[in-house]
């Protein structure tokens, strides 16, 4: 059985990555498995341990990192995030295409380790719309909103490291485009 693809999806916070991903992640033709990351950030309302993230302490995170248990890791607005390596490898060896929803520094590390990873960056129609979306979420204090906005600007400057840049003006369309790209990559990797 061919090893599954490694797919990285990034985009500034508030761009609607989750909404877009939800639209194609369960498509059986794509054989996707979502990689659940480890994070030191607080659980948000509605999030579930082991589904959205594995919520760990700083100490637990650093230990996993030092033991080489993470494919990549990065700090984002004061918290650590990382991708558990063993799980990704297990799923890919089962022929699943593993989807990582991670930020730009993590993507750079993934590309170093897995040069043929399929990398996709989702951009907002414009930055004003992004700000509206981040504020619309309103689950975080102003200080964090400001940090996320500044971070979004920085992330937008790093899109050239991605193979595909897709605008989330219409989430259905963005999901369809990503679906098409994944299918094409599956065909190519099967040849
Ligand atoms: P949030 O706190 O909004 O869930 O995530 C903040 C940022 O961290 C998002 O850009 C998200 O894509 C990214 N992120 C989530 N998990 C990981 C991970 O395992 N590694 C890296 N590098 N970034 C992650």
XYZ file of C-alpha atoms and ligand atoms in Angstrom:
215
model
C 0.000 0.000 0.000
C 1.304 3.463 -0.895
C 2.127 5.714 2.043
C -0.465 8.445 2.539
C 0.184 12.069 1.685
C 1.145 14.679 4.218
C -1.001 17.770 3.736
C -0.355 21.058 5.517
C -3.044 23.718 5.678
C -2.194 27.109 7.143
C -3.759 30.526 7.187
C -4.112 33.443 9.578
C -6.341 32.976 12.564
C -9.925 33.899 11.718
C -9.567 33.049 8.030
C -11.996 30.161 8.379
C -9.618 27.203 8.016
C -11.807 25.097 10.271
C -14.954 25.862 8.272
C -13.276 25.027 4.977
C -11.642 21.849 6.311
C -14.951 20.622 7.752
C -16.462 20.706 4.259
C -14.090 18.153 2.770
C -12.478 16.256 5.650
C -15.114 13.506 5.722
C -15.156 12.941 1.959
C -14.354 9.184 1.807
C -12.594 9.522 -1.554
C -9.920 11.701 0.023
C -9.029 9.123 2.727
C -8.125 11.879 5.152
C -7.138 11.659 8.775
C -6.881 14.834 10.813
C -3.789 15.036 12.993
C -4.667 16.174 16.513
C -1.988 18.532 17.826
C -0.665 19.026 21.301
C -1.011 22.486 22.798
C -0.336 24.342 26.013
C -3.162 26.800 25.394
C -6.379 26.786 27.400
C -9.306 24.824 26.065
C -11.910 27.116 24.438
C -15.616 26.662 25.071
C -16.909 23.812 22.942
C -13.508 22.252 22.332
C -12.939 18.613 23.205
C -9.767 16.920 24.474
C -8.392 14.527 21.862
C -10.641 15.975 19.142
C -9.499 19.590 18.798
C -6.224 19.222 20.677
C -4.429 17.299 23.380
C -4.192 19.939 26.113
C -0.926 19.601 28.025
C 1.165 21.546 30.513
C 4.313 23.411 29.493
C 6.363 20.726 31.173
C 4.640 17.891 29.312
C 5.062 19.742 26.038
C 8.777 20.380 26.498
C 9.318 16.764 27.479
C 7.619 15.535 24.294
C 9.713 17.968 22.292
C 12.995 16.927 23.900
C 12.150 13.254 23.393
C 11.729 13.844 19.657
C 8.034 12.975 19.795
C 6.992 15.959 17.669
C 7.234 16.275 13.888
C 7.274 20.056 14.360
C 6.491 22.565 17.056
C 6.049 26.312 17.313
C 5.004 29.048 19.656
C 1.935 31.010 18.706
C 0.663 34.010 20.703
C 2.310 32.768 23.892
C 1.404 29.096 23.657
C 3.122 26.013 22.280
C 1.652 23.837 19.545
C 3.088 20.644 18.069
C 2.305 17.658 15.854
C 2.745 14.189 17.398
C 5.076 12.306 15.030
C 4.148 8.692 15.827
C 0.475 9.241 15.094
C 1.207 10.919 11.751
C 3.493 8.076 10.696
C 1.041 5.386 11.814
C -1.794 6.941 9.804
C 0.321 7.524 6.702
C 1.568 3.938 6.833
C -2.074 2.840 6.848
C -2.455 4.716 3.552
C -4.333 7.661 5.062
C -3.652 11.191 3.841
C -2.804 13.105 6.990
C -3.990 16.671 7.332
C -2.086 19.114 9.554
C -3.684 22.437 10.339
C -0.638 24.331 11.557
C 0.963 27.786 11.441
C 3.784 28.954 9.154
C 6.842 28.106 11.267
C 5.569 24.570 11.713
C 5.080 24.308 7.958
C 8.692 25.268 7.366
C 9.857 22.463 9.691
C 7.549 19.958 7.996
C 8.906 20.913 4.568
C 12.472 20.302 5.781
C 11.574 16.835 7.016
C 9.027 15.890 4.350
C 9.917 17.828 1.187
C 7.049 16.362 -0.832
C 4.375 17.546 1.626
C 1.400 19.220 -0.053
C 1.235 22.721 1.406
C -1.793 24.990 1.142
C -2.302 28.477 2.543
C -5.768 29.960 2.931
C -6.029 33.758 2.622
C -8.951 36.043 3.509
C -10.620 38.144 0.770
C -8.964 41.161 2.457
C -7.463 42.120 5.819
C -10.500 44.167 6.967
C -12.652 41.105 6.538
C -10.134 39.093 8.553
C -10.291 41.598 11.407
C -14.088 41.416 11.380
C -13.902 37.633 11.571
C -11.380 37.624 14.425
C -13.479 40.133 16.387
C -16.661 38.281 15.524
C -15.341 35.253 17.355
C -15.096 37.447 20.491
C -13.886 34.672 22.760
C -10.641 36.413 23.591
C -9.529 39.663 25.276
C -8.564 42.687 23.111
C -4.872 42.167 23.837
C -4.980 38.673 22.324
C -7.062 39.907 19.378
C -4.353 42.518 18.671
C -1.633 39.868 18.874
C -3.549 37.594 16.502
C -4.013 40.465 14.038
C -0.308 41.334 14.096
C 0.547 37.665 13.704
C -1.864 37.398 10.757
C -0.016 40.222 8.954
C 3.300 38.429 9.503
C 1.908 35.113 8.339
C 0.576 36.660 5.150
C 4.161 37.663 4.331
C 5.243 34.029 4.361
C 2.852 32.601 1.836
C 5.574 32.060 -0.740
C 6.673 28.892 1.045
C 3.332 27.253 0.123
C 2.549 25.376 -3.075
C -1.044 26.654 -3.257
C -2.693 29.838 -1.993
C -6.482 29.765 -1.869
C -8.837 32.603 -1.073
C -11.644 31.856 1.359
C -14.184 34.231 -0.138
C -16.606 31.368 -0.485
C -15.941 28.401 1.822
C -17.656 25.870 -0.485
C -15.515 26.949 -3.412
C -12.315 26.940 -1.331
C -13.167 23.407 -0.134
C -13.855 22.241 -3.709
C -10.509 23.574 -4.916
C -8.648 21.840 -2.089
C -10.542 18.615 -2.802
C -9.422 18.800 -6.420
C -5.788 19.394 -5.485
C -5.745 16.467 -3.037
C -7.305 14.125 -5.599
C -4.687 15.110 -8.157
C -1.877 14.496 -5.682
C -3.365 11.105 -4.839
C -3.351 10.196 -8.543
C 0.249 11.353 -8.923
C 1.489 9.481 -5.855
C -0.200 6.276 -7.059
C 1.698 6.353 -10.379
P -5.714 28.194 17.810
O -5.195 28.639 19.131
O -6.537 29.263 17.126
O -6.409 26.856 17.865
O -4.452 27.948 16.878
C -3.517 28.951 16.710
C -2.607 28.628 15.551
O -1.825 27.472 15.845
C -3.359 28.327 14.253
O -2.704 29.031 13.205
C -3.183 26.838 14.082
O -3.153 26.470 12.712
C -1.824 26.619 14.718
N -1.581 25.249 15.151
C -2.464 24.338 15.639
N -1.859 23.183 15.900
C -0.561 23.333 15.543
C 0.591 22.480 15.553
O 0.558 21.313 15.935
N 1.763 23.029 15.131
C 1.864 24.302 14.694
N 3.055 24.714 14.278
N 0.812 25.135 14.669
C -0.373 24.662 15.083
